[in-house]
XYZ file of C-alpha atoms in Angstrom:
626
model
C 0.201 0.060 -0.080
C 1.164 3.322 -1.258
C 2.091 6.070 1.574
C -0.010 8.647 1.550
C 1.783 11.997 1.305
C 1.152 15.660 1.418
C 2.955 17.996 -1.278
C 3.578 21.068 0.487
C 6.215 23.949 0.425
C 9.043 23.758 2.980
C 7.939 26.731 5.035
C 4.099 25.427 4.718
C 5.583 21.683 6.414
C 6.873 23.605 8.756
C 3.919 25.521 10.380
C 1.928 22.519 9.822
C 4.009 20.264 12.107
C 4.251 23.448 14.963
C 0.354 23.618 14.430
C 0.127 19.873 15.414
C 2.243 19.578 18.263
C 0.304 19.809 21.677
C 1.291 19.395 25.439
C -0.680 18.417 28.602
C -0.867 20.621 31.139
C -2.667 20.312 34.384
C -4.609 17.183 32.815
C -5.640 19.662 29.612
C -4.157 19.965 26.545
C -2.900 23.210 24.916
C -0.900 24.125 21.810
C 2.436 23.889 22.454
C 3.643 26.582 20.570
C 1.499 29.246 21.574
C 1.634 31.554 18.569
C 4.302 33.794 17.284
C 5.575 37.031 16.879
C 6.672 38.236 13.356
C 8.449 40.934 11.664
C 8.056 40.383 7.438
C 10.277 41.506 5.260
C 11.548 39.795 1.980
C 12.977 37.046 3.628
C 10.233 35.807 5.296
C 6.959 37.534 4.045
C 6.515 35.616 0.317
C 6.381 32.172 1.420
C 6.582 31.592 5.515
C 4.017 34.994 5.754
C 1.907 32.603 3.158
C 1.848 29.561 5.456
C 1.626 31.233 8.949
C -1.307 33.014 7.645
C -3.113 30.042 6.580
C -2.717 28.746 10.179
C -3.432 32.493 11.861
C -5.981 31.292 13.950
C -3.577 27.909 15.103
C -0.304 30.073 15.616
C -1.681 33.536 15.870
C 0.688 36.072 14.873
C 1.922 39.359 16.872
C 3.334 42.196 14.967
C 6.069 43.163 17.043
C 7.963 47.105 16.103
C 11.502 45.424 16.831
C 12.866 42.125 16.344
C 15.280 41.611 19.472
C 11.904 42.727 21.408
C 9.364 40.287 20.196
C 11.746 37.831 21.249
C 12.361 39.036 24.063
C 7.867 38.901 24.422
C 8.068 35.423 23.479
C 10.732 34.597 26.691
C 8.776 36.292 28.832
C 6.082 33.965 27.979
C 8.310 31.146 28.209
C 9.153 31.565 31.697
C 5.468 32.279 32.922
C 4.373 29.455 31.759
C 7.219 27.424 33.206
C 8.371 26.537 29.832
C 6.090 24.294 29.334
C 4.793 26.402 26.097
C 6.992 28.476 23.811
C 5.803 30.537 20.776
C 8.118 31.545 18.095
C 9.855 34.939 16.264
C 10.365 34.843 13.046
C 12.431 37.408 11.107
C 13.716 38.390 7.081
C 16.957 38.027 6.440
C 20.008 40.636 7.614
C 19.441 42.858 10.334
C 16.452 41.938 11.175
C 18.184 38.357 12.213
C 20.591 40.422 14.357
C 18.495 42.028 16.175
C 17.391 38.955 18.056
C 21.317 37.569 19.398
C 20.196 39.618 22.103
C 17.020 37.509 22.954
C 18.859 34.411 22.122
C 21.724 35.091 24.591
C 18.786 35.609 27.503
C 17.159 32.093 26.468
C 20.044 30.532 26.499
C 21.572 31.930 29.633
C 17.924 31.256 30.915
C 17.313 27.794 29.594
C 14.419 29.052 28.339
C 12.052 27.833 25.059
C 12.577 30.053 22.040
C 11.945 29.107 18.176
C 13.150 31.708 15.861
C 12.683 30.889 12.333
C 14.764 33.268 9.941
C 15.275 34.294 6.095
C 18.693 33.057 5.031
C 20.801 33.291 1.608
C 19.487 31.259 -1.115
C 20.663 27.880 -1.498
C 21.230 27.906 -5.130
C 23.371 31.001 -4.906
C 22.201 32.059 -8.391
C 21.229 35.459 -7.170
C 24.126 35.745 -5.132
C 25.126 38.551 -3.928
C 21.253 39.769 -2.691
C 20.301 42.165 -0.377
C 21.226 42.234 2.678
C 23.706 39.355 2.486
C 27.451 39.501 4.068
C 29.504 37.753 1.561
C 32.415 35.756 3.297
C 35.106 35.327 0.160
C 36.368 32.185 1.699
C 33.516 30.436 2.862
C 30.289 31.340 0.735
C 27.964 29.038 3.136
C 28.653 31.965 5.577
C 26.052 34.117 6.488
C 24.855 36.656 9.931
C 22.798 33.364 10.883
C 25.633 31.746 11.874
C 26.186 34.429 14.567
C 23.452 32.229 16.414
C 25.491 28.945 17.073
C 27.016 30.569 20.183
C 23.418 31.357 22.285
C 21.585 28.539 20.964
C 20.969 24.982 21.642
C 19.857 23.708 18.496
C 20.879 25.507 15.504
C 20.284 24.493 11.656
C 20.126 26.018 7.722
C 17.239 24.165 6.408
C 18.909 23.382 2.674
C 16.290 20.986 1.582
C 12.684 20.467 2.026
C 13.184 16.928 3.592
C 15.506 17.691 6.064
C 12.415 19.029 8.226
C 11.465 15.366 8.531
C 14.688 14.913 10.886
C 15.365 18.615 12.252
C 11.693 19.546 13.495
C 11.727 16.537 15.756
C 14.972 17.105 17.022
C 14.345 20.834 17.387
C 11.155 20.056 19.248
C 13.067 17.825 21.560
C 15.572 20.478 22.607
C 12.668 23.095 23.171
C 10.654 20.965 26.002
C 13.462 18.686 27.194
C 14.131 19.956 31.444
C 18.051 19.415 31.120
C 18.645 20.669 27.655
C 16.053 23.780 26.875
C 17.089 26.212 25.549
C 16.610 28.506 22.218
C 16.525 27.181 18.555
C 17.464 28.801 15.483
C 15.973 27.643 12.040
C 17.642 29.193 9.286
C 15.186 29.216 6.485
C 16.601 29.986 2.749
C 14.866 31.879 1.017
C 14.401 29.877 -2.119
C 13.925 26.688 -0.191
C 11.133 28.115 1.298
C 9.366 27.549 -1.065
C 10.420 24.127 -2.606
C 7.814 21.386 -2.314
C 8.138 17.875 -1.304
C 5.921 15.083 -0.796
C 5.637 15.017 3.100
C 4.301 11.774 4.858
C 0.856 12.400 6.232
C 2.002 11.352 9.123
C 4.291 13.307 10.008
C 1.627 16.047 10.878
C -0.093 14.054 13.142
C -1.199 15.540 16.133
C 1.242 14.864 18.741
C 1.039 15.798 22.730
C 4.007 15.536 24.842
C 4.821 15.930 28.224
C 6.877 17.376 31.128
C 10.180 14.770 31.363
C 10.654 13.864 35.148
C 13.289 12.079 35.804
C 14.208 9.901 38.514
C 17.886 10.350 40.467
C 20.138 7.686 40.575
C 19.997 5.917 43.973
C 23.549 6.003 44.687
C 23.309 9.874 44.748
C 20.734 9.833 46.860
C 21.962 8.299 48.898
C 25.982 9.822 49.196
C 23.881 13.378 49.085
C 21.432 11.903 52.284
C 24.658 10.661 54.666
C 26.274 13.880 53.877
C 23.538 16.047 54.956
C 22.809 14.193 57.901
C 26.162 15.305 59.411
C 25.029 18.669 58.860
C 25.184 20.986 62.083
C 24.358 24.069 59.813
C 22.473 22.511 56.592
C 20.858 25.373 54.299
C 18.795 24.904 51.369
C 19.748 27.621 48.188
C 16.031 27.237 46.153
C 16.305 28.105 42.502
C 14.345 28.837 39.613
C 14.510 25.071 38.446
C 12.393 24.681 41.305
C 9.377 26.668 39.772
C 10.106 24.950 36.175
C 9.976 21.662 37.664
C 6.434 22.594 39.724
C 8.252 21.530 42.717
C 7.468 24.351 45.363
C 5.361 22.512 47.279
C 7.839 19.768 47.755
C 10.188 22.662 49.153
C 8.176 23.680 51.278
C 7.579 20.154 52.437
C 11.178 19.040 52.729
C 12.166 22.237 54.884
C 9.303 22.017 56.913
C 9.962 18.257 57.722
C 13.790 19.107 58.071
C 13.644 22.450 59.694
C 15.986 23.246 57.037
C 16.096 27.175 56.515
C 15.620 28.162 52.628
C 17.174 31.334 50.572
C 16.363 31.834 47.417
C 18.228 32.550 44.423
C 17.225 36.010 41.827
C 15.446 33.655 39.171
C 14.311 31.462 42.398
C 12.378 34.686 44.242
C 9.097 33.627 45.193
C 9.797 29.623 45.730
C 8.298 30.335 48.993
C 6.186 33.102 50.114
C 7.653 35.996 52.174
C 5.844 34.787 55.382
C 7.211 31.595 55.629
C 8.700 31.069 59.138
C 11.815 29.224 56.859
C 12.514 31.545 54.207
C 15.419 33.594 55.095
C 15.550 35.597 52.617
C 17.576 35.702 49.280
C 21.149 35.204 48.795
C 24.180 36.977 47.137
C 25.184 39.928 45.548
C 21.608 41.482 45.551
C 20.739 39.208 48.565
C 20.168 39.560 52.130
C 22.007 40.223 55.585
C 19.765 37.147 56.703
C 20.635 34.518 53.911
C 24.061 35.775 53.532
C 25.271 35.044 57.145
C 23.505 31.866 57.343
C 25.199 31.222 53.502
C 28.693 32.227 55.472
C 27.946 29.665 58.584
C 26.886 26.947 56.619
C 28.408 23.408 56.449
C 26.260 21.340 54.396
C 24.581 23.268 51.139
C 21.803 21.604 49.621
C 21.367 23.754 46.067
C 18.110 23.006 44.252
C 17.819 23.876 40.935
C 20.467 26.730 40.291
C 22.982 27.362 38.180
C 24.900 29.170 41.240
C 26.227 32.058 39.213
C 28.000 34.459 40.483
C 25.762 37.209 42.096
C 24.254 33.757 44.386
C 27.802 32.569 45.240
C 29.507 36.332 45.570
C 31.766 35.195 43.055
C 32.113 32.119 45.489
C 33.118 34.756 48.738
C 29.389 34.013 49.967
C 30.236 30.034 51.702
C 32.718 28.686 54.206
C 35.860 27.369 51.651
C 34.715 24.053 53.589
C 31.442 23.913 52.819
C 29.826 20.902 51.580
C 27.432 21.735 48.491
C 24.708 18.846 47.367
C 23.553 19.631 44.412
C 19.557 18.731 43.066
C 19.479 19.772 39.455
C 17.620 18.133 36.111
C 21.198 19.098 34.106
C 24.336 17.101 34.944
C 26.676 20.442 34.244
C 25.022 22.307 36.936
C 24.573 19.594 39.366
C 28.590 18.761 39.498
C 29.679 22.542 40.117
C 32.501 23.546 42.577
C 32.547 19.451 43.563
C 29.166 19.251 44.717
C 28.102 16.370 45.386
C 25.672 15.554 41.916
C 22.088 14.765 42.611
C 20.665 14.527 38.681
C 17.255 14.212 38.636
C 13.746 16.156 38.716
C 13.468 18.118 41.397
C 9.537 17.213 42.004
C 10.772 13.876 42.030
C 13.999 14.019 43.805
C 13.526 16.010 46.503
C 10.690 13.565 48.498
C 12.637 10.560 47.721
C 16.027 12.873 49.055
C 14.086 13.395 52.315
C 12.586 10.060 52.590
C 16.267 9.257 52.854
C 16.970 11.458 55.325
C 14.393 10.116 57.412
C 13.539 11.811 60.833
C 16.608 14.029 60.782
C 16.123 17.897 61.543
C 18.518 20.751 61.718
C 19.719 21.682 65.312
C 17.819 23.916 67.436
C 20.663 26.243 67.535
C 20.493 26.971 64.035
C 17.146 27.386 63.385
C 17.414 29.869 66.097
C 20.190 32.134 64.473
C 17.611 31.805 61.286
C 14.811 32.789 63.501
C 17.282 35.773 64.479
C 18.425 36.891 60.989
C 15.331 36.536 59.619
C 13.949 38.801 62.140
C 16.203 41.124 61.683
C 16.130 41.762 58.052
C 12.407 42.082 58.251
C 13.034 45.206 60.356
C 15.656 46.940 57.611
C 12.952 46.624 54.988
C 10.632 48.225 57.107
C 13.268 51.000 57.398
C 14.585 50.762 53.856
C 10.642 51.105 52.690
C 10.216 53.844 54.734
C 9.241 57.320 53.234
C 10.896 58.876 56.600
C 14.283 58.291 58.190
C 14.245 56.834 61.645
C 15.478 60.961 63.062
C 11.514 61.658 61.213
C 13.653 63.875 58.283
C 12.110 63.552 54.910
C 14.075 61.436 52.023
C 14.317 61.632 48.415
C 11.996 58.898 46.653
C 14.098 55.885 46.201
C 13.915 52.629 44.573
C 13.407 50.701 47.935
C 10.067 53.372 48.711
C 8.222 52.586 45.234
C 8.843 48.826 45.414
C 7.641 49.097 49.011
C 4.122 50.985 48.035
C 3.767 48.602 44.979
C 3.644 45.818 47.168
C 1.573 47.366 49.809
C -1.086 47.658 47.087
C -0.850 44.938 44.585
C -3.117 42.076 44.453
C -1.672 38.243 45.512
C -1.676 36.792 42.308
C -0.147 39.884 40.303
C 2.662 39.287 38.462
C 6.154 41.540 39.182
C 9.024 41.595 35.911
C 12.103 43.660 36.167
C 15.145 43.197 34.354
C 18.559 45.495 34.032
C 20.265 48.311 36.131
C 19.550 48.935 39.871
C 16.015 47.811 40.136
C 16.866 43.954 39.799
C 18.811 44.470 43.254
C 16.059 46.925 44.346
C 13.409 44.262 43.486
C 15.238 41.083 44.480
C 15.914 42.366 48.595
C 12.716 44.046 49.071
C 10.116 42.320 47.389
C 8.058 40.807 49.810
C 6.385 37.720 47.957
C 2.530 37.384 48.348
C 2.572 34.670 45.933
C 4.402 31.676 44.770
C 6.128 31.980 41.574
C 5.007 35.624 40.900
C 8.298 37.410 40.916
C 10.667 37.323 37.102
C 13.548 39.188 37.872
C 15.853 38.352 34.471
C 19.200 38.298 35.613
C 21.186 36.073 34.204
C 21.523 37.453 31.031
C 20.849 41.171 33.098
C 19.227 42.952 29.292
C 18.963 46.022 29.232
C 15.039 46.586 27.230
C 13.575 43.606 28.816
C 11.648 44.658 30.758
C 8.912 45.830 29.347
C 9.123 43.625 26.149
C 8.921 40.581 28.326
C 6.501 42.261 30.290
C 4.655 41.994 27.065
C 5.196 38.082 26.530
C 4.609 37.014 30.449
C 1.112 38.883 30.784
C 0.257 36.983 27.379
C 0.548 34.101 29.649
C -0.145 35.316 32.973
C -4.006 36.773 31.629
C -4.993 32.942 30.787
C -4.999 32.200 34.247
C -5.343 35.470 36.351
C -7.433 37.689 34.275
C -8.219 39.812 36.735
C -4.741 39.982 37.718
C -1.880 42.421 36.449
C 1.495 42.209 35.645
C 3.896 44.788 37.011
C 6.894 46.177 35.316
C 9.756 48.062 36.623
C 11.773 49.683 34.480
C 14.423 52.280 34.660
C 14.731 55.350 32.585
C 18.133 54.003 31.204
C 15.919 50.432 30.017
C 13.012 52.555 28.986
C 14.753 54.195 26.427
C 16.254 51.897 24.907
C 13.211 49.831 24.713
C 9.835 50.861 25.094
C 7.524 50.362 21.841
C 5.756 47.236 22.550
C 3.931 49.778 25.119
C 2.158 50.466 21.851
C 2.585 46.355 21.088
C 1.009 45.789 23.671
C -1.996 48.432 23.525
C -3.098 47.406 19.722
C -2.976 43.459 21.271
C -4.837 44.609 24.285
C -2.635 43.459 26.896
C -2.740 45.396 29.618
C 0.487 45.918 32.175
C 1.310 48.543 34.647
C 4.891 50.083 34.080
C 6.628 51.810 36.785
C 9.261 53.961 35.336
C 11.506 55.017 37.785
C 13.902 58.205 36.314
C 17.260 58.970 38.080
C 18.528 60.716 34.944
C 20.565 58.111 33.281
C 22.475 54.795 34.617
C 23.112 55.635 37.708
C 23.536 51.768 39.416
C 26.675 51.625 36.918
C 27.542 55.367 37.922
C 27.212 54.152 41.305
C 29.266 51.262 40.446
C 32.174 53.520 38.586
C 32.032 55.225 42.047
C 32.503 52.684 44.353
C 35.747 51.371 42.245
C 37.834 54.774 42.789
C 36.248 56.231 39.080
C 35.130 59.609 38.622
C 30.801 60.165 37.380
C 31.825 59.424 33.255
C 29.286 58.593 30.763
C 26.483 57.015 33.177
C 24.620 59.724 34.277
C 23.121 62.414 31.614
C 24.695 65.491 33.561
C 27.891 63.775 33.364
C 28.065 63.153 29.623
C 29.162 64.583 26.610
C 26.278 67.258 25.582
C 25.885 70.488 24.022
C 22.798 71.211 26.039
C 21.601 71.246 29.624
C 21.016 67.830 30.436
C 16.902 67.465 30.322
C 14.454 64.481 31.758
C 12.291 62.821 29.344
C 8.655 63.298 29.878
C 7.586 59.798 30.101
C 4.050 60.598 30.237
C 2.984 62.113 27.065
C 5.346 59.388 25.425
C 3.553 56.655 26.854
C 0.146 58.261 25.860
C 1.497 58.970 22.508
C 1.760 55.398 22.130
C -1.626 55.152 23.150
C -1.358 54.070 26.786
C -2.783 55.792 29.347
C -0.037 57.669 31.543
C 0.543 60.223 34.550
C 3.309 61.681 36.423
C 3.989 61.578 40.301
C 5.945 62.930 42.990
C 5.864 61.477 46.141
C 4.927 57.749 46.901
C 1.271 59.121 48.124
C 0.543 59.794 44.715
C 2.200 56.786 43.455
C -0.478 54.647 45.330
C -3.261 56.667 43.938
C -2.197 56.065 40.501
C -1.381 52.521 40.995
C -5.315 52.372 41.940
C -6.262 53.803 39.150
C -4.067 52.054 36.755
C -5.326 48.845 38.491
C -8.787 49.852 36.809
C -7.579 50.872 33.884
C -8.795 49.080 30.436
C -4.646 49.359 28.930
C -1.451 49.626 29.622
C -1.119 51.936 32.232
C 2.288 54.160 32.860
C 3.241 55.775 35.978
C 6.820 57.708 35.782
C 8.389 58.961 38.929
C 11.429 60.489 39.425
C 13.645 58.558 42.455
C 17.339 59.955 43.384
C 20.808 58.987 41.990
C 23.083 58.506 44.537
C 20.745 58.399 47.698
C 17.871 55.626 48.705
C 19.844 52.673 47.364
C 19.703 49.460 49.590
C 22.848 49.595 51.448
C 23.121 46.193 53.357
C 22.446 42.626 52.666
C 25.358 42.618 49.746
C 28.158 39.875 49.357
C 31.464 40.340 47.526
C 31.693 40.453 43.613
C 34.465 40.270 41.495
C 35.255 43.000 38.704
C 37.923 43.978 36.721
C 40.086 46.928 38.749
C 42.781 48.670 36.949
C 46.271 47.019 38.686
C 48.110 50.592 37.612
C 46.511 53.729 37.863
C 47.247 58.168 38.131
C 44.021 58.232 40.507
C 44.467 57.322 44.259
C 41.523 56.057 44.218
C 41.184 54.153 41.231
C 44.557 52.314 42.903
C 43.041 52.317 46.764
C 39.727 50.329 45.001
C 41.473 47.854 43.498
C 43.560 46.840 46.552
C 40.480 46.922 48.771
C 38.695 44.805 45.731
C 41.447 42.462 46.069
C 41.708 42.236 49.614
C 37.900 40.180 49.218
C 39.701 37.588 47.096
C 40.722 35.813 50.355
C 37.152 34.445 50.936
C 36.992 33.422 47.740
C 36.772 29.337 47.023
C 39.125 28.646 43.783
C 36.956 26.045 42.380
C 36.177 23.489 45.191
């Protein structure tokens, strides 16, 4: 009997296959690919555009304003959906494609699914050199698409329609695999997009995917349990992988049963509620005194779902040099860092198994007393830090912490918070008091300026599916706003409401702070310290946002901010609240560990030389790979 086939162009087959993929979530089936974002050009409009039009109901397409931001929106969606679903971004050839490199970096660093479909040079080379083609005389097969190889988990160039039969299943498996999840890039040559092939019908049969859950090796569990049983000062570091595994309940049950304090990474914020008695705050460079004091004294550290980046480890100065790390991670690459005892497995399955292996073990009471004292002291500091008056009763300029505290007070339980680059990630991480699990997205893996509004747009697309009556709240500084803001317009067009709080401190104030702390003079960060031809002036963010269709207002006090937030809650569209914060005063001063940055060994400045000596002195606490 002859095999049934469908004669389709490569582009048509690609889109049809995507539309046939489903995923089971909480007993319900949804499309694995929720749609995509696209800006059409000559490299993708004629063939891929035709195919997407014919599947516009199954795979809704949203037109972005910038290729980088629309891919960021896809990243924000994937993060909010806990990697269970993804969206694609399609671009033309050339500069439209290279605009997405930054977004690919975000997805790769954060282990998030992102499918990028970009036009490519003609396989036949008959019309070469074509518009936007970068020619390499010594390697004619190279194009700008090759630049994505360093920031993707799977990369392919489809040079014949039949290649889809092999490439697409591998691409999808990469996007859904818990251990190897990351961005996928498919280069689609302009001629091949339109070439036809007789595809087997079975290739397009609907397929339902499931979250793969890997059990840990029994020997690894036994070794980890034996080490933890000997701990006198155990500490749990809970990372973003806890949420991607949907293991927040298991984390809490483990901590409660064995009475082990828990600290959170930046990606792991909102693994526990703020009021949980074992939640001892965020750890690391932008962490809390409570978490960092415990980390310094801990003898056994159970790291769950974290890749232990430098903002978590304080460039490896946060822990005692003889502390033993036990690492539960679905990825072996992350599980074995710094001579950790690795437990490779899914957190949701592994945490209960480790708990059973630990039996009746609980942390000593003296350690719990210390944790409670540290937690109480940090809570008192946060209250003072976010207060609008000093302890002596004097007023203080508006600060990030006060803004965060005001929004925290006024927001609803299931609102989602998004922040990314500059000073706000540190301030949100340190000051936000979590009201609901998984409600905080601080993108600090790639720390990407411009992610805030674009990522917020994508996050809201996913968030509103489950919480249509709640809000996605974006904290953004003036620097990131100026870098990328056009998805305010996108969100209004798409009916995807966000509340955006713009904190204007006159430039890149947090880097100015680092510049000053390393002994350097303020230079090229604050607008007032740049080479300019006029008196420095502030942008009218309110008018700018209104010009893009949003509702907006400017406030001048914390009380006005709270009132404006109430109006934003009632708005039927994206609402932007602009305010000025101080560039020098009001930073959260407590809760920091060391952090390694390069400083000049030779300088004519006494301040720079002294700062270098002080920075180098911090190396005495640094673990060197062990």
